[in-house]
Short mmCIF file of C-alpha atoms in Angstrom, two decimals:
data_model
loop_
_atom_site.label_atom_id
_atom_site.label_comp_id
_atom_site.label_asym_id
_atom_site.label_seq_id
_atom_site.Cartn_x
_atom_site.Cartn_y
_atom_site.Cartn_z
CA MET A 195 181.02 184.85 61.82
CA ASN A 196 177.90 186.90 62.49
CA HIS A 197 176.08 184.52 64.83
CA ARG A 198 172.39 185.35 65.23
CA ILE A 199 168.99 183.87 65.88
CA LEU A 200 166.65 184.12 62.90
CA GLY A 201 163.44 182.86 64.44
CA LEU A 202 161.66 181.18 67.32
CA THR A 203 159.08 178.39 67.05
CA VAL A 204 156.90 177.48 70.05
CA ARG A 205 154.05 174.99 70.42
CA ASN A 206 151.87 174.48 73.49
CA PHE A 207 154.13 176.49 75.82
CA ARG A 208 151.65 178.38 78.02
CA THR A 209 149.49 180.38 75.59
CA LEU A 210 151.87 179.90 72.64
CA THR A 211 150.14 177.04 70.84
CA ASP A 212 151.63 177.64 67.38
CA THR A 213 153.96 180.63 67.30
CA LYS A 214 156.54 181.26 64.58
CA LEU A 215 158.27 184.54 65.27
CA PRO A 216 161.03 185.90 62.99
CA LEU A 217 163.74 187.73 64.93
CA GLY A 218 165.77 190.55 63.43
CA PRO A 219 168.43 192.71 65.07
CA LEU A 220 165.61 194.53 66.91
CA THR A 221 162.16 193.05 67.52
CA VAL A 222 159.54 194.93 69.56
CA MET A 223 156.29 193.25 70.63
CA VAL A 224 153.14 195.21 71.40
CA GLY A 225 149.69 194.14 72.44
CA PRO A 226 147.30 193.98 75.40
CA ASN A 227 148.12 192.39 78.72
CA ALA A 228 147.91 188.57 78.68
CA SER A 229 148.34 188.42 74.90
CA GLY A 230 151.46 186.26 75.23
CA LYS A 231 154.33 188.74 74.91
CA SER A 232 155.95 187.66 78.17
CA ASN A 233 155.55 184.00 77.24
CA VAL A 234 157.78 184.54 74.20
CA LEU A 235 160.51 185.83 76.52
CA HIS A 236 159.88 182.98 78.96
CA ALA A 237 160.24 180.39 76.18
CA LEU A 238 163.70 181.74 75.33
CA GLU A 239 164.58 181.93 79.02
CA PHE A 240 163.50 178.28 79.35
CA LEU A 241 165.97 177.23 76.64
CA GLY A 242 168.66 179.23 78.41
CA ASP A 243 167.96 177.42 81.68
CA VAL A 244 167.99 174.04 79.91
CA SER A 245 171.46 174.79 78.56
CA ARG A 246 172.73 175.90 82.00
CA LYS A 247 170.95 173.44 84.32
CA GLY A 248 169.33 170.66 82.32
CA ILE A 249 165.76 169.86 81.30
CA GLU A 250 164.39 168.55 84.58
CA PRO A 251 165.60 171.46 86.77
CA ALA A 252 164.31 173.95 84.17
CA LEU A 253 160.89 172.28 84.26
CA GLU A 254 160.78 172.02 88.04
CA GLU A 255 161.65 175.70 88.54
CA ARG A 256 158.56 176.57 86.50
CA GLY A 257 156.21 174.24 88.31
CA GLY A 258 156.50 171.23 86.03
CA PHE A 259 154.84 170.14 82.81
CA ASP A 260 151.29 170.98 83.92
CA VAL A 261 152.17 174.60 84.60
CA LEU A 262 154.06 175.13 81.33
CA ALA A 263 151.65 173.29 79.02
CA PHE A 264 148.77 175.11 77.28
CA ARG A 265 145.64 174.73 79.42
CA GLY A 266 143.03 175.51 76.76
CA GLY A 267 141.19 173.16 74.44
CA ARG A 268 139.14 170.07 75.16
CA LYS A 269 142.03 167.80 76.11
CA PRO A 270 145.29 168.40 77.97
CA VAL A 271 148.26 168.70 75.63
CA SER A 272 150.89 165.97 75.73
CA ARG A 273 153.86 167.79 74.16
CA ILE A 274 155.61 171.13 74.52
CA THR A 275 158.04 172.24 71.81
CA VAL A 276 160.46 175.17 71.74
CA GLY A 277 162.91 175.65 68.89
CA ILE A 278 165.14 178.24 67.25
CA GLU A 279 166.76 178.63 63.89
CA GLY A 280 169.80 180.74 63.24
CA ILE A 281 173.40 180.91 62.14
CA TRP A 282 176.02 179.36 64.40
CA SER A 283 177.94 176.92 62.19
CA ASP A 284 180.46 177.88 59.51
CA CYS A 285 178.32 177.42 56.40
CA ALA A 286 174.82 178.18 57.65
CA THR A 287 172.88 180.90 55.83
CA GLU A 288 169.47 182.52 56.08
CA GLU A 289 168.32 180.22 53.28
CA ALA A 290 169.82 177.12 54.95
CA PRO A 291 169.85 177.93 58.68
CA ASP A 292 170.94 175.81 61.59
CA ARG A 293 168.15 174.57 63.85
CA TYR A 294 167.65 173.39 67.40
CA GLU A 295 164.38 171.97 68.72
CA LEU A 296 163.48 170.60 72.14
CA SER A 297 160.23 168.79 72.84
CA VAL A 298 159.05 167.55 76.22
CA SER A 299 156.33 164.90 76.04
CA ARG A 300 154.17 163.33 78.71
CA THR A 301 152.39 159.98 78.38
CA ARG A 302 149.94 158.34 80.77
CA LEU A 303 151.21 155.10 82.32
CA PRO A 304 149.10 151.92 82.69
CA GLU A 305 146.84 151.52 85.70
CA GLY A 306 148.70 150.16 88.70
CA SER A 307 151.95 151.96 87.91
CA ARG A 308 153.65 153.85 90.74
CA GLU A 309 153.56 157.08 88.69
CA ARG A 310 150.64 158.41 86.65
CA TYR A 311 152.78 159.82 83.84
CA SER A 312 156.13 159.39 82.18
CA VAL A 313 157.96 162.47 80.87
CA TYR A 314 160.66 162.27 78.20
CA ARG A 315 162.37 164.62 75.79
CA GLY A 316 163.09 164.77 72.10
CA GLU A 317 165.99 166.92 70.93
CA ARG A 318 167.38 167.67 67.49
CA PHE A 319 170.28 169.79 66.27
CA THR A 320 170.74 170.49 62.56
CA GLN A 321 173.88 172.32 61.48
CA HIS A 322 175.93 173.18 58.39
CA PRO A 323 179.59 172.96 59.45
CA ALA A 324 180.95 172.53 55.90
CA GLU A 325 180.00 173.70 52.41
CA GLY A 326 177.09 171.64 51.10
CA ALA A 327 177.01 169.42 54.21
CA GLU A 328 174.12 169.19 56.67
CA THR A 329 174.70 167.16 59.83
CA SER A 330 172.39 166.34 62.70
CA VAL A 331 172.31 165.18 66.29
CA GLU A 332 169.04 163.65 67.45
CA LEU A 333 167.95 162.39 70.87
CA THR A 334 164.85 160.23 70.98
CA SER A 335 163.70 158.22 73.99
CA GLY A 336 166.89 156.59 75.31
CA SER A 337 169.26 157.02 72.37
CA LEU A 338 171.41 159.69 70.73
CA THR A 339 172.16 159.47 67.00
CA VAL A 340 174.72 161.48 65.04
CA SER A 341 174.21 161.69 61.28
CA SER A 342 177.16 163.12 59.37
CA ALA A 343 179.01 162.40 56.16
CA LEU A 344 181.98 164.52 57.24
CA GLU A 345 185.22 162.63 57.76
CA ALA A 346 186.20 165.06 60.51
CA ASP A 347 183.12 164.03 62.52
CA GLY A 348 184.20 160.40 62.56
CA GLU A 349 181.82 157.51 62.23
CA GLY A 350 178.95 159.02 64.22
CA GLY A 351 176.35 156.38 65.07
CA SER A 352 174.14 155.88 68.11
CA VAL A 353 174.70 155.65 71.87
CA ASN A 354 172.36 155.00 74.77
CA VAL A 355 171.45 157.98 76.96
CA GLY A 356 168.90 158.79 79.67
CA ARG A 357 165.38 159.74 78.58
CA MET A 358 165.82 163.30 79.93
CA ALA A 359 169.48 163.77 78.95
CA SER A 360 170.20 166.87 76.88
CA ALA A 361 173.07 167.54 74.49
CA LEU A 362 172.25 171.23 74.95
CA HIS A 363 173.26 170.89 78.61
CA GLN A 364 175.81 168.06 78.74
CA GLU A 365 178.94 168.87 76.75
CA ARG A 366 180.36 165.33 76.85
CA LEU A 367 177.19 163.56 75.80
CA LEU A 368 178.10 163.56 72.09
CA PRO A 369 180.10 160.60 70.71
CA LEU A 370 182.28 163.09 68.82
CA ALA A 371 185.69 164.64 69.33
CA GLU A 372 185.40 168.08 70.97
CA ASP A 373 186.98 169.77 67.94
CA SER A 374 184.87 167.95 65.32
CA PRO A 375 182.77 170.30 63.13
CA SER A 376 179.39 169.12 64.42
CA ALA A 377 180.48 169.20 68.07
CA VAL A 378 181.79 172.75 67.62
CA ALA A 379 178.45 173.81 66.08
CA VAL A 380 176.46 172.22 68.92
CA GLY A 381 178.78 173.94 71.40
CA ALA A 382 178.09 177.31 69.76
CA VAL A 383 174.32 177.06 70.15
CA ARG A 384 174.79 175.76 73.71
CA ARG A 385 176.93 178.78 74.57
CA HIS A 386 174.63 181.32 72.92
CA LEU A 387 171.49 179.98 74.58
CA SER A 388 173.17 179.84 77.99
CA GLU A 389 174.02 183.54 77.66
CA ILE A 390 170.53 184.75 76.72
CA ARG A 391 169.66 187.59 79.09
CA VAL A 392 166.06 188.39 80.03
CA PHE A 393 166.65 191.84 81.51
CA ASP A 394 164.15 192.82 84.20
CA PRO A 395 165.80 195.31 86.58
CA ASP A 396 164.95 195.04 90.27
CA VAL A 397 165.27 198.68 91.29
CA ARG A 398 165.65 197.87 94.99
CA LYS A 399 168.60 195.61 94.27
CA ALA A 400 170.12 197.94 91.68
CA ARG A 401 170.24 200.76 94.26
CA GLN A 402 172.46 198.81 96.64
CA PRO A 403 176.27 198.76 96.82
CA TRP A 404 177.85 195.70 95.24
CA GLY A 405 181.06 193.78 95.69
CA ILE A 406 183.90 194.42 93.26
CA SER A 407 184.42 191.27 91.18
CA GLU A 408 184.69 189.88 87.68
CA SER A 409 180.85 189.89 87.62
CA GLY A 410 181.12 193.61 86.92
CA ARG A 411 181.95 192.75 83.32
CA TYR A 412 178.39 191.52 82.83
CA LEU A 413 175.23 193.28 83.98
CA GLU A 414 173.04 190.71 85.76
CA SER A 415 169.47 190.12 84.55
CA ASP A 416 168.02 191.89 87.61
CA ALA A 417 170.70 194.65 87.53
CA SER A 418 171.67 193.76 91.10
CA ASN A 419 175.36 194.38 90.29
CA LEU A 420 174.74 197.75 88.62
CA ALA A 421 177.32 199.54 90.80
CA ASP A 422 180.04 197.04 89.92
CA PHE A 423 179.08 197.06 86.23
CA LEU A 424 179.35 200.86 86.11
CA ARG A 425 182.74 200.64 87.82
CA GLY A 426 183.92 198.19 85.17
CA LEU A 427 182.56 200.41 82.39
CA LYS A 428 184.44 203.42 83.75
CA GLU A 429 187.71 201.55 84.32
CA ASP A 430 187.69 200.11 80.79
CA GLY A 431 188.71 203.55 79.57
CA GLY A 432 186.66 203.34 76.37
CA ASP A 433 183.96 205.66 75.07
CA ALA A 434 181.08 203.75 76.71
CA TRP A 435 181.33 205.55 80.07
CA GLU A 436 181.34 209.06 78.60
CA LEU A 437 178.50 208.17 76.20
CA LEU A 438 176.49 206.80 79.12
CA LEU A 439 177.06 209.99 81.12
CA GLU A 440 175.99 212.10 78.15
CA ASP A 441 172.75 210.10 77.79
CA VAL A 442 171.98 210.29 81.52
CA ARG A 443 172.44 214.08 81.47
CA THR A 444 170.12 214.30 78.46
CA VAL A 445 167.20 212.37 79.96
CA VAL A 446 167.74 213.47 83.60
CA PRO A 447 169.08 217.04 83.17
CA GLN A 448 169.47 217.55 86.94
CA ILE A 449 172.31 215.02 87.04
CA ARG A 450 175.77 216.54 86.54
CA ASP A 451 177.91 213.50 87.22
CA ILE A 452 177.94 209.92 88.50
CA HIS A 453 180.44 208.95 91.16
CA LEU A 454 181.50 205.45 92.15
CA VAL A 455 182.65 205.30 95.76
CA THR A 456 183.31 202.95 98.65
CA PRO A 457 180.44 203.61 101.09
CA PRO A 458 181.62 204.46 104.63
CA ASP A 459 179.47 201.76 106.22
CA PHE A 460 180.90 198.97 104.04
CA VAL A 461 184.27 197.30 103.65
CA SER A 462 186.59 198.55 100.92
CA TYR A 463 185.76 195.92 98.31
CA ARG A 464 182.25 197.25 97.72
CA THR A 465 181.18 199.95 95.24
CA ALA A 466 178.26 202.36 95.59
CA VAL A 467 176.76 204.89 93.17
CA GLU A 468 176.28 208.55 94.07
CA LEU A 469 174.70 211.22 91.87
CA GLU A 470 175.89 214.81 91.69
CA GLU A 471 172.77 216.91 91.06
CA GLU A 472 172.22 220.48 89.89
CA GLY A 473 171.40 222.90 92.73
CA LEU A 474 171.95 220.40 95.55
CA ARG A 475 174.81 220.34 98.07
CA GLY A 476 176.60 217.05 98.45
CA ARG A 477 175.61 213.95 96.51
CA THR A 478 172.51 211.78 96.29
CA ARG A 479 173.12 208.14 97.06
CA LEU A 480 171.51 205.81 94.54
CA THR A 481 169.66 204.24 97.48
CA ASP A 482 167.83 207.58 97.81
CA ALA A 483 167.32 208.30 94.09
CA SER A 484 163.89 208.06 92.46
CA TRP A 485 162.62 204.73 91.12
CA GLY A 486 162.50 206.10 87.55
CA THR A 487 166.04 207.50 87.73
CA VAL A 488 167.45 204.14 88.79
CA ARG A 489 165.49 202.26 86.13
CA ILE A 490 166.60 204.53 83.30
CA LEU A 491 170.19 204.21 84.49
CA CYS A 492 169.79 200.42 84.27
CA MET A 493 168.39 200.67 80.74
CA LEU A 494 171.10 202.98 79.46
CA ALA A 495 173.73 200.76 81.04
CA ILE A 496 172.48 197.70 79.14
CA PHE A 497 172.59 199.61 75.84
CA HIS A 498 176.22 200.60 76.44
CA ASP A 499 177.31 197.08 77.44
CA PRO A 500 180.62 196.52 75.58
CA ASN A 501 180.32 192.70 75.79
CA PRO A 502 176.66 191.85 75.15
CA PRO A 503 175.30 188.31 74.75
CA LEU A 504 173.82 187.13 71.46
CA LEU A 505 170.30 188.10 72.57
CA THR A 506 168.91 190.38 75.28
CA CYS A 507 165.19 190.40 76.10
CA ILE A 508 163.62 193.36 77.94
CA GLU A 509 160.13 193.35 79.40
CA GLU A 510 158.19 196.66 79.24
CA ILE A 511 161.13 198.81 78.25
CA ASP A 512 159.15 202.03 78.77
CA HIS A 513 158.05 201.22 82.35
CA GLY A 514 158.67 204.16 84.69
CA ILE A 515 160.39 206.30 82.05
CA HIS A 516 159.23 209.77 80.97
CA PRO A 517 157.80 209.80 77.40
CA HIS A 518 160.25 212.51 76.33
CA ALA A 519 163.14 210.14 77.13
CA LEU A 520 161.79 207.33 74.97
CA SER A 521 163.06 208.74 71.69
CA LEU A 522 166.64 208.68 72.94
CA LEU A 523 166.07 205.24 74.45
CA ALA A 524 164.82 203.90 71.11
CA GLY A 525 167.83 205.36 69.33
CA ARG A 526 170.28 203.80 71.76
CA LEU A 527 168.46 200.48 71.52
CA ARG A 528 168.77 200.48 67.73
CA GLU A 529 172.48 201.31 67.97
CA ALA A 530 172.97 198.49 70.50
CA SER A 531 171.16 196.09 68.15
CA THR A 532 174.04 196.43 65.67
CA ARG A 533 176.22 194.58 68.23
CA SER A 534 173.69 192.00 69.47
CA GLN A 535 170.01 191.19 69.09
CA PHE A 536 167.24 192.68 71.22
CA LEU A 537 163.70 191.41 71.79
CA VAL A 538 161.59 193.79 73.86
CA THR A 539 157.98 194.48 74.83
CA THR A 540 156.27 197.84 75.23
CA HIS A 541 152.89 199.47 75.81
CA SER A 542 154.03 202.92 74.70
CA PRO A 543 152.78 204.49 71.43
CA VAL A 544 155.54 207.08 71.85
CA PHE A 545 158.15 204.33 71.73
CA VAL A 546 156.45 202.59 68.79
CA ASN A 547 156.57 205.87 66.83
CA GLU A 548 160.36 205.41 66.69
CA LEU A 549 160.20 201.94 65.09
CA GLU A 550 160.27 200.57 61.56
CA PRO A 551 157.50 198.16 60.41
CA GLU A 552 159.92 195.19 60.28
CA GLU A 553 160.79 195.80 63.96
CA PHE A 554 157.14 195.89 65.06
CA VAL A 555 155.24 192.74 66.12
CA VAL A 556 151.55 192.83 67.06
CA CYS A 557 150.40 190.26 69.64
CA GLU A 558 146.78 189.27 70.22
CA ARG A 559 144.86 186.61 72.16
CA ARG A 560 142.20 184.41 70.61
CA ARG A 561 138.99 183.48 72.44
CA SER A 562 140.37 179.95 72.73
CA GLY A 563 143.06 181.28 75.07
CA ALA A 564 145.84 180.86 72.51
CA SER A 565 148.13 183.72 71.50
CA LEU A 566 148.35 184.97 67.93
CA ILE A 567 151.95 186.13 67.39
CA PRO A 568 152.58 187.82 65.06
CA ALA A 569 149.03 188.99 64.41
CA ARG A 570 150.01 191.16 61.43
CA ARG A 571 152.68 190.95 58.73
CA PRO A 572 155.12 193.86 58.20
CA GLU A 573 153.77 194.38 54.66
CA ASP A 574 150.24 194.77 56.08
CA THR A 575 151.55 197.36 58.53
CA ARG A 576 153.22 199.26 55.68
CA ARG A 577 149.97 199.31 53.70
CA VAL A 578 148.07 200.81 56.63
CA ILE A 579 150.80 203.44 57.10
CA GLU A 580 150.70 204.36 53.40
CA LYS A 581 146.90 204.51 53.41
CA SER A 582 146.97 206.82 56.44
CA GLU A 583 149.33 209.16 54.57
CA TYR A 584 152.20 208.19 56.83
CA GLU A 585 150.73 208.77 60.25
CA PRO A 586 153.23 207.72 62.99
CA MET A 587 153.07 203.98 63.57
CA GLY A 588 152.56 204.32 67.34
CA ASP A 589 149.57 206.60 66.82
CA LEU A 590 148.07 204.14 64.34
CA TRP A 591 148.56 201.27 66.78
CA TYR A 592 147.01 203.26 69.63
CA SER A 593 143.99 204.07 67.45
CA GLY A 594 143.47 200.35 66.76
CA ALA A 595 144.32 200.55 63.04
CA LEU A 596 147.16 197.99 63.40
CA GLY A 597 145.47 195.56 65.78
CA GLY A 598 146.82 194.58 69.17
CA GLY A 599 144.27 196.65 71.09
CA LEU A 600 141.90 195.80 73.92
#
């Protein structure tokens, strides 16, 4: 099955007061600073943390309800909602997608109570595990209710649960057999959300040697295990390593080869990266390579990942990368998006020139403090392009013709 996320819905999460964002194989957001682009990525990251850690830890790591809730308007908001729709059960389609929605609500307690507020969650899964059958799992207040007419799901019914319990996080919370159709569908969305990667390379960490382990099969969100990931890519024996080398030589012509070695000042189970460069004796350790060289190596590595998650988010994909390299980067990104979805942000007109209108999302910020995402429909973008006699889309955006300017 081609599992994928079709769209994201967010209400009152930071500046995202009412955002409904369709997600295709490749979605690129543009717009001024503070327009809400990063908040879209953070909303998805929040769902990922809920699936891995639970609702309360995910809230606490972000400073709690007050920090996450929209701070504009006359009155404080009392509910945050983040939801996705997509295809993860057997009979879901674009016309009848599966859905997951999480809401976190806060109510004021009566005077004299030990706490000022009570926080509780609402959670709902809707899936299509059989032809013509829609089932649901809903958590409200202190109960969980399964609604299903499928014999394989059993009788369903309601059970008592904690007010902050989450079926997205707790596998055994459902009163269903593990192999029942609805439980399998809930497990699929749990797994996909837990694997969402918000890729933001930390160049200092990526430069360092890294221990050889199974983690090398998956490039960490901060690229801290880059050396081990590259080792795994090379040892796999597939085409990915040679294609990566070819791309690196194209965008950094001085580099002849990439070597993976055990550094002399470390024990044998660590891997370090060394670059063989044109005209230089010896090799350049990655710890001594330029910031931009390391970052572009991280980006190319993520595009050649042979085992990507369902969705990878990348903040400011063009940051620190020469404009002439962005065309190749965009091409590799589009190729990678045939294997998994990508949601990225950029401030580069050069990069936007490589996109199609359906991949391009304009973000703006209203005077009220709320984000407007998307601020323009793809058909409106196409009309502007046609009217301009097919000027490059990045140039049109930079000129202000497509919105999303200062």
